[in-house]
Coordinates of C-alpha atoms and ligand atoms in Angstrom, one line a residue:
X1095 CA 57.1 6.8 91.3
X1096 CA 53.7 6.6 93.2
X1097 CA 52.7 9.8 94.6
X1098 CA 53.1 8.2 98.2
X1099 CA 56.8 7.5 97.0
X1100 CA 57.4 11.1 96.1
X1101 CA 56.0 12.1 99.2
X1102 CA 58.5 10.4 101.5
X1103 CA 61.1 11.3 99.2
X1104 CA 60.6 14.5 99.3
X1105 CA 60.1 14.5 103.0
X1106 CA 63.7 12.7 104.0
X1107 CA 65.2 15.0 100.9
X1108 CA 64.4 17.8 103.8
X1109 CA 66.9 16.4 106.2
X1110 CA 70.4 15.8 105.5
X1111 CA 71.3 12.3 104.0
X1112 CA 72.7 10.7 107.2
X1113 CA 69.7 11.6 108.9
X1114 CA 67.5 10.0 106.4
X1115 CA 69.4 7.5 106.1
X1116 CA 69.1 6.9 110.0
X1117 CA 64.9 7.5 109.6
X1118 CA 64.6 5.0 106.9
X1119 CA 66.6 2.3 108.8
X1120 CA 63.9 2.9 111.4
X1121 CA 60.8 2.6 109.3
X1122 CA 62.4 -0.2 108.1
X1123 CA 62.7 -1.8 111.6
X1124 CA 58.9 -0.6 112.7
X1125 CA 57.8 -3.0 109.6
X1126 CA 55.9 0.0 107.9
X1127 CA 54.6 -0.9 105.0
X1128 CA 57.0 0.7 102.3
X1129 CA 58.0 -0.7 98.8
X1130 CA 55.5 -2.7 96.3
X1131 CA 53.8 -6.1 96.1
X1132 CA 56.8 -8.3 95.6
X1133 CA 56.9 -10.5 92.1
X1134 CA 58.2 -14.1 92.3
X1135 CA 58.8 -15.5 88.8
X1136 CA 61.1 -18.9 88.5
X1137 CA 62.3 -17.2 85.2
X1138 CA 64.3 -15.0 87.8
X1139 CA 65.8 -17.5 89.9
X1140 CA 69.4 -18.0 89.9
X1141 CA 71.5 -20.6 91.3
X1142 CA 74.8 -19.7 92.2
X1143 CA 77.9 -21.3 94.4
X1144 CA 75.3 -23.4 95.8
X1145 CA 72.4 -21.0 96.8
X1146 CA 69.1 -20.4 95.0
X1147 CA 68.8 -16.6 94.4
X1148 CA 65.1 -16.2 94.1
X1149 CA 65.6 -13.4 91.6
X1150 CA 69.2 -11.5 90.7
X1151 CA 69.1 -8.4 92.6
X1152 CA 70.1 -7.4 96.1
X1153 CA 70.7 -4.7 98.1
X1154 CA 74.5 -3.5 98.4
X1155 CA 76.8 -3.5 101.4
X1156 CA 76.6 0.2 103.0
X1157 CA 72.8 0.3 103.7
X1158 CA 72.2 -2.1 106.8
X1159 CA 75.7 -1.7 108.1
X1160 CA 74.6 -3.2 111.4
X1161 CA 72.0 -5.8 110.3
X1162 CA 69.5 -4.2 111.5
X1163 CA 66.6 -4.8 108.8
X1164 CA 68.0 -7.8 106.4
X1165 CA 64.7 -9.3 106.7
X1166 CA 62.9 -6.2 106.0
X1167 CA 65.1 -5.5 102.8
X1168 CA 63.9 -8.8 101.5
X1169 CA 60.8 -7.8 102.1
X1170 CA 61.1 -5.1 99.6
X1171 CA 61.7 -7.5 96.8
X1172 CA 65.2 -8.4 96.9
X1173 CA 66.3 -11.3 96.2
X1174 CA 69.4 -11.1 99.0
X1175 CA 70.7 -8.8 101.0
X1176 CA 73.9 -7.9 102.1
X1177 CA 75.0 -6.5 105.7
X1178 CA 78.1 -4.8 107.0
X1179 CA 80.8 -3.7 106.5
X1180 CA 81.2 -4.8 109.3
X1181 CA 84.5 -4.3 111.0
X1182 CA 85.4 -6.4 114.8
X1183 CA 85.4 -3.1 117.0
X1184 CA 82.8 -0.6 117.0
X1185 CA 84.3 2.7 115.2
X1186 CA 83.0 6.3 114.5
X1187 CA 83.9 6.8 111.1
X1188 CA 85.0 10.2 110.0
X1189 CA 84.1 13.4 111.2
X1190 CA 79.9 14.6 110.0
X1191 CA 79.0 15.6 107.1
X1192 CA 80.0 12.6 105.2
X1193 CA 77.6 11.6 102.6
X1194 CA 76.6 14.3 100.2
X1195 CA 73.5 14.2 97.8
X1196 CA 74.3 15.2 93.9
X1197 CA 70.6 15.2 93.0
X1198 CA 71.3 16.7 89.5
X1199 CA 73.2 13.9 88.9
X1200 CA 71.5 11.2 90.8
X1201 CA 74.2 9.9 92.7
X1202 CA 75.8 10.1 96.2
X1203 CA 80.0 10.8 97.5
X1204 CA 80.2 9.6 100.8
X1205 CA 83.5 9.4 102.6
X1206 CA 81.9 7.7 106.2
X1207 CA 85.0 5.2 107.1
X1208 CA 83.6 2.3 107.7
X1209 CA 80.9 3.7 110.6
X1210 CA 79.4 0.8 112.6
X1211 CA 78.7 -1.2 115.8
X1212 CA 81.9 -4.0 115.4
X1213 CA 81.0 -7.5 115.0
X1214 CA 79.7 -8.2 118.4
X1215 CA 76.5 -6.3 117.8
X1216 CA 76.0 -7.8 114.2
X1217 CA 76.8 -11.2 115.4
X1218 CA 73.8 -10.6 118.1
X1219 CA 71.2 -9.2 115.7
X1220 CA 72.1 -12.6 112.6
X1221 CA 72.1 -14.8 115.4
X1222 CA 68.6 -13.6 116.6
X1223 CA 67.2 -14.7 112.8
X1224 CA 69.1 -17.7 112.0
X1225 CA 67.3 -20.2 110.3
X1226 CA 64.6 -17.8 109.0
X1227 CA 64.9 -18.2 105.2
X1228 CA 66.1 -15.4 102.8
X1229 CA 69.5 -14.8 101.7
X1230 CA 71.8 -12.7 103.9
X1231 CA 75.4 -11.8 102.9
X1232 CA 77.7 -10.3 105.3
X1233 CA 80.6 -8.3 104.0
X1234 CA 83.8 -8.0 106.5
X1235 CA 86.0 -5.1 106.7
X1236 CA 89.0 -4.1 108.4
X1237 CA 89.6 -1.4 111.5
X1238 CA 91.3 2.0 110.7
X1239 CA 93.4 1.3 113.7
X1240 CA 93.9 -2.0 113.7
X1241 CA 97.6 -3.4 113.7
X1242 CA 96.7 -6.6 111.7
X1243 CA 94.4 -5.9 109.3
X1244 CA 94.6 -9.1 107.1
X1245 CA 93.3 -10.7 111.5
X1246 CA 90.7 -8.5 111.1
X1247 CA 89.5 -10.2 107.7
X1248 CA 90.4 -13.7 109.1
X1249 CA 87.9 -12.9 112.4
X1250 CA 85.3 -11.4 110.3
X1251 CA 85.3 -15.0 108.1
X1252 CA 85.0 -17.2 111.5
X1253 CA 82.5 -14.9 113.8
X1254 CA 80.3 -14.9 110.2
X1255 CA 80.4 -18.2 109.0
X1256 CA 77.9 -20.0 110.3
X1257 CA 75.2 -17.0 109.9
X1258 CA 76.1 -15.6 106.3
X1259 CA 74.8 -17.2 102.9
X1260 CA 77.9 -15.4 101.8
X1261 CA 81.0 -13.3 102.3
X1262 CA 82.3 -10.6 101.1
X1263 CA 85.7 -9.4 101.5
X1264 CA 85.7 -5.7 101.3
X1265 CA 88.9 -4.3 100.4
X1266 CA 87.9 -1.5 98.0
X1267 CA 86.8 1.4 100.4
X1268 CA 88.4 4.3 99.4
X1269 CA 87.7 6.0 102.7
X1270 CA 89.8 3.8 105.1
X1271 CA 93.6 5.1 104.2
X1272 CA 95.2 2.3 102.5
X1273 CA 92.7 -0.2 102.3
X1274 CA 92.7 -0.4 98.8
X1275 CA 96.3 -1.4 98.8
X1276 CA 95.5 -4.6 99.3
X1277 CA 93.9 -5.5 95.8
X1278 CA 97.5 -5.3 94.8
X1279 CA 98.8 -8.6 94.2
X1280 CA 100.9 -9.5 97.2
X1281 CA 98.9 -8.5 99.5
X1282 CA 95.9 -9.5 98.0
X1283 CA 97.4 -13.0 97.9
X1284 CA 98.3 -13.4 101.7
X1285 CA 95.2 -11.7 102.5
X1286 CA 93.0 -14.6 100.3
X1287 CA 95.0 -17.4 101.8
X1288 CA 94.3 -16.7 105.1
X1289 CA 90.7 -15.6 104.6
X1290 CA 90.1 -19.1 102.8
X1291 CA 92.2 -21.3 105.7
X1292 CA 89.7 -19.1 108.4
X1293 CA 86.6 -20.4 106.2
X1294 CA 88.0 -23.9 105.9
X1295 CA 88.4 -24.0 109.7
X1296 CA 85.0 -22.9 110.4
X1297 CA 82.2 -23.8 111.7
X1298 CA 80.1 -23.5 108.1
X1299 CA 81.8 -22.8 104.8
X1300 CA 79.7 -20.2 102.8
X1301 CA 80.9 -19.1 99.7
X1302 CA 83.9 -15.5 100.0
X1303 CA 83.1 -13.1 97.2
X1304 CA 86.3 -10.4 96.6
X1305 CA 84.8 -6.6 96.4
X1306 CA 86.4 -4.7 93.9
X1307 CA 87.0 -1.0 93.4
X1308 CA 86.4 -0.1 89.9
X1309 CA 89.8 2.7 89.7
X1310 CA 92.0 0.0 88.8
X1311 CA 94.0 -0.4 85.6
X1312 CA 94.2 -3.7 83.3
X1313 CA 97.0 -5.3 84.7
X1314 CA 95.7 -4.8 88.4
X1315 CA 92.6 -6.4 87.1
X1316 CA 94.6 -9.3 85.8
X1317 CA 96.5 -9.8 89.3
X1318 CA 93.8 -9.9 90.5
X1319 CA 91.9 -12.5 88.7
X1320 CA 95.1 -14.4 89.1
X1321 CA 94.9 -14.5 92.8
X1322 CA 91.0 -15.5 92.8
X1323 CA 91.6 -17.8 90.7
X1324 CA 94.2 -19.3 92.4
X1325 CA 93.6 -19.2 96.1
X1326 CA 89.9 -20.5 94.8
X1327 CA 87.4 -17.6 96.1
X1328 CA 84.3 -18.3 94.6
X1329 CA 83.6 -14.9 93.0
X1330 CA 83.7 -11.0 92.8
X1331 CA 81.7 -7.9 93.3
X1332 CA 82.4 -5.2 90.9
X1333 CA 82.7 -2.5 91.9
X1334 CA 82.8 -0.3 95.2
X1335 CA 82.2 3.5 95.0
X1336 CA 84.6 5.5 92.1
X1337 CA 87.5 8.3 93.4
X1338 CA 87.4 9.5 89.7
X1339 CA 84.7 11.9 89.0
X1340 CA 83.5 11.5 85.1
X1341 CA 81.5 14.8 84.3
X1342 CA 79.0 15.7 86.6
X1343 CA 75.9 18.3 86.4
X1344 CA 75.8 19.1 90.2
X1345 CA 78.0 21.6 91.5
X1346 CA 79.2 22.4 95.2
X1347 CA 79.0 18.9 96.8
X1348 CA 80.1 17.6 93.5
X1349 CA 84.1 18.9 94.6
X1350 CA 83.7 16.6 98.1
X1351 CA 85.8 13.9 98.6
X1352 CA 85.2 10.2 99.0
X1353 CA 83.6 7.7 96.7
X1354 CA 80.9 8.7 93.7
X1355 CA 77.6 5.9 93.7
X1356 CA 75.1 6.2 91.8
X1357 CA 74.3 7.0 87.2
X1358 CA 77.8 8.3 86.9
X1359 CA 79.1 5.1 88.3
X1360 CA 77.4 2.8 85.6
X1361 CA 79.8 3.1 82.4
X1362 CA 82.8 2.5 84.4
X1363 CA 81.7 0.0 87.1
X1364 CA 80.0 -2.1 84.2
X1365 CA 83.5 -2.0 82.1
X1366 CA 85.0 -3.5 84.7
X1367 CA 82.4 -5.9 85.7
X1368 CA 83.0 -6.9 82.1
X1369 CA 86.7 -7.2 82.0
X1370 CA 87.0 -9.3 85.2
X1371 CA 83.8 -11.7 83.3
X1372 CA 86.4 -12.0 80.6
X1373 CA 89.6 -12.7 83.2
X1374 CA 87.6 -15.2 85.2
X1375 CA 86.1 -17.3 82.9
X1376 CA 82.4 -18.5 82.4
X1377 CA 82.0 -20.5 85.4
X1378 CA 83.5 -17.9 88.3
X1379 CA 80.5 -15.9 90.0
X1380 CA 80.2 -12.4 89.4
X1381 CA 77.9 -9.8 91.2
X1382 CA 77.7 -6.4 89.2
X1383 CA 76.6 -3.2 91.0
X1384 CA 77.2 1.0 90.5
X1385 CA 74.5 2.7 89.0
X1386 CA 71.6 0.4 88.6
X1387 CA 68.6 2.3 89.0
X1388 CA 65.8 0.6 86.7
X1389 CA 65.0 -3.4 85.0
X1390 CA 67.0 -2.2 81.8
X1391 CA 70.5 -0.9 83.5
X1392 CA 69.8 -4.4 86.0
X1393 CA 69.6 -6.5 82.9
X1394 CA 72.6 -4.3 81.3
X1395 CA 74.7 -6.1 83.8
X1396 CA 73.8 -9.1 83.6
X1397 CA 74.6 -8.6 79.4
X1398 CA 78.0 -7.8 80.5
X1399 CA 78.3 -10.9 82.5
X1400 CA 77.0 -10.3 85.5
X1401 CA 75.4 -13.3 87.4
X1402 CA 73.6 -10.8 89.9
X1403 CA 73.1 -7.6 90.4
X1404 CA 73.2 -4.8 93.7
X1405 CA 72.3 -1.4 94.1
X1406 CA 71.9 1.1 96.8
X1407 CA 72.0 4.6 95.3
X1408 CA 69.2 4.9 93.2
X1409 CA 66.9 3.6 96.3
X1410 CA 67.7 7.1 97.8
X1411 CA 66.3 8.8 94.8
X1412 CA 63.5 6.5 93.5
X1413 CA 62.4 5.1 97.4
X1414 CA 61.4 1.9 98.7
X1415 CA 59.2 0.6 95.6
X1416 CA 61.7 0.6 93.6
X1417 CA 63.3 -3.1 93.9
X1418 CA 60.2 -4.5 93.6
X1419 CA 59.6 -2.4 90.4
X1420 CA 62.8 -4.2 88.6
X1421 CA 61.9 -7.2 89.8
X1422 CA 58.8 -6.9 88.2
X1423 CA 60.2 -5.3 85.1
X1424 CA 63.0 -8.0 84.6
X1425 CA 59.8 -10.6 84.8
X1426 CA 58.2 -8.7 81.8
X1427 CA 61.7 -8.8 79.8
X1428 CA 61.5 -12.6 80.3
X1429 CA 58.1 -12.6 79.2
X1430 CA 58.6 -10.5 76.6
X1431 CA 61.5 -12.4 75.1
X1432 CA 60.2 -15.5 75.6
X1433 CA 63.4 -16.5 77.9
X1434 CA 63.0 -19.2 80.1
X1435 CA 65.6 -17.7 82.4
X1436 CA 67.2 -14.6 83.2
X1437 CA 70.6 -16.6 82.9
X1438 CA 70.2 -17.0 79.0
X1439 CA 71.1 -13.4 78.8
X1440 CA 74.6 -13.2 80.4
X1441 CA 77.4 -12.3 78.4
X1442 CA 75.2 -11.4 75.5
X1443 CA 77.0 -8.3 75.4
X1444 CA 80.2 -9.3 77.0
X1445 CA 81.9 -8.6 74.4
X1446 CA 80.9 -4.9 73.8
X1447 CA 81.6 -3.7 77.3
X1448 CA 85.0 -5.9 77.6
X1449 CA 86.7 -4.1 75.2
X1450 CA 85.4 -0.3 76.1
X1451 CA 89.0 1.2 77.6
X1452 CA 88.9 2.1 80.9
X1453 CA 89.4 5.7 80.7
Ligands
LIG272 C1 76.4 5.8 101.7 C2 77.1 4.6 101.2 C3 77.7 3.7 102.1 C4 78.4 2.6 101.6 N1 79.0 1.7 102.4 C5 79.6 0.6 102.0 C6 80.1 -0.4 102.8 O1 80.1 -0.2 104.1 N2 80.7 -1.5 102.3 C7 80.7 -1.7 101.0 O2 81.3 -2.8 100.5 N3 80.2 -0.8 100.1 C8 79.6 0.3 100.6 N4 79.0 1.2 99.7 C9 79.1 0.9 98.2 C10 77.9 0.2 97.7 O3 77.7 -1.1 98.3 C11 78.0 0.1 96.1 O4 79.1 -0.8 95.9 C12 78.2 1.4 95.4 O5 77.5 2.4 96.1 C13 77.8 1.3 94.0 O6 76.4 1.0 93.8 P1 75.3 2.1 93.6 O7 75.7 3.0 92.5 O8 74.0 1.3 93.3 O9 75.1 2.8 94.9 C14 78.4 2.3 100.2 C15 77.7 3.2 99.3 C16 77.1 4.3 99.8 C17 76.4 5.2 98.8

């Protein structure tokens, strides 16, 4: 980390994370100049459901809840970024604090509820940069109070269409009571078959990716590749923030509830992202995030079969540069090893993390 980098970190480490959180958005949106020089190397691209990813890794839903700075993030070095969760009425979220730094550990619990400004402001802000190039996903959520949650999906799909390069359904929150209990099968089902006759209906089609939590056993994982498979969604995001709490060094916020990001996420997130590889075949897409943090953890996934990666945590600790160092670190790798893409290295490792149980 520059000493410029360590600098800013340590100053937004002086205010709570939220409020960071809020002052980074806003240097963002000023167009200070944070982050490094940005690498472009072909070896990186990726092309995927019909969209060239200029290099595998973006920035995870959670950051830019409100698309506020897409175009910024890209700006960082990511190859895409992804918006939201967006949800069609404005909401609140649950009571302040709600995220929680576990510095020891580098990772984050946050328990905010799906906090934003509803569609209508999202819609306003995509619709202001469409056609600009750069890859923007949007990922659609659900209301806490809504009476029809499975509508709320289906109006996320046709108020996003025609400014997403993708979708992501979002049903792994733990922080929304009972959102989760729509990865189970039947649900998950009705929930996919409308989201897909919304998309077919709309104005553009972009491809729907399914995010995933990663506290599910085997056979959820299995319905679950059943029903993508099936109602033809084009991929899936492992994973979403953790409930479980593998052994942690930080103590205090460690005991708060909500969802663990971050190192501690890695092992298990990347198991799954493994095991759902395996389910879906060769030719599904799959986007791996939890616990990337450096070139070697973002090629790690892609070894256990990940097509693209995300992170958002480990920005928090290691600041703005840091996408643009793993860009530039996955260039060396390819220069290194003499690869004449990034894709030659998927599923090298498949194997290894597919059959690690999922304790
Ligand atoms: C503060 C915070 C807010 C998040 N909000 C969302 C969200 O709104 N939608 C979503 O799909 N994921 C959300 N996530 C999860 C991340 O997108 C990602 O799946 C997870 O943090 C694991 O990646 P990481 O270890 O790199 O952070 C959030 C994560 C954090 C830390």
């Amino acid at each position: 980390m520059s000493v410029l980098d360590r600098l800013g970190q340590k100053l937004l480490f002086t205010f709570d994370p939220e409020t960071a959180h809020g002052m980074s958005i806003a240097a963002l949106r000023c167009g200070l100049p944070v982050g490094a020089r940005t690498v472009r190397d072909v070896r990186l691209n990726v092309s995927l459901c019909g969209i060239d990813f200029p290099n595998p890794l973006g920035m995870a839903a959670g950051y830019d809840k409100n698309a506020e700075v897409p175009d910024a993030l890209l700006g960082l070095g990511f190859g895409f970024a992804e918006v939201g969760t967006v949800t069609p009425l404005p909401q609140a979220g649950n009571p302040k604090p709600r995220i929680f730094r576990l510095t020891a550990d580098e990772a984050v619990i946050n328990r905010l509820g799906f906090n934003n400004e509803g569609h209508a402001a999202a819609e306003k802000r995509l619709a202001a940069r469409k056609g600009r190039p750069g890859i923007v996903g949007v990922n659609i959520g659900a209301n806490k109070d809504s009476s029809d949650r499975v509508s709320d999906y289906e109006r996320g799909v046709t108020r996003f269409a025609a400014y997403a390069s993708y979708l992501t359904v979002n049903i792994s929150s733990p922080n929304t009571p009972g959102l989760r209990n729509m990865q189970a099968r039947e649900q998950l089902g009705e929930l996919l078959s409308r989201v897909m006759a919304a998309r077919a209906a709309a104005t553009a089609q972009p491809p729907v990716f399914l995010k995933i939590a990663p506290d599910l056993v085997e056979a959820e994982l299995e319905d679950i590749a059943a029903e993508v498979v099936e109602k033809r969604i084009e991929g899936v995001i492992v994973s979403n923030t953790t409930i479980s709490r593998p052994a942690l060094r930080s103590t205090g916020t460690a005991g708060e509830t909500g969802g663990l990001s971050g190192k501690p996420l890695f092992e298990r997130s990347t198991i799954v992202l493994a095991k759902m590889r395996k389910l879906l075949g060769p030719d599904m897409a799959v986007i791996g995030v939890g616990g990337v943090d450096s070139a070697e953890t973002a090629l790690e996934k892609i070894r256990a079969g990940a097509d693209l990666v995300q992170l958002y945590t480990s920005m928090i600790y290691a600041g703005p540069a840091l996408p643009g160092r793993i860009v530039a670190g996955m260039a060396r790798f390819c220069e290194t090893e003499r690869l004449k893409s990034i894709r030659a290295l998927r599923d090298s490792r498949l194997d290894q993390w597919a059959s690690k149980p999922l304790s």
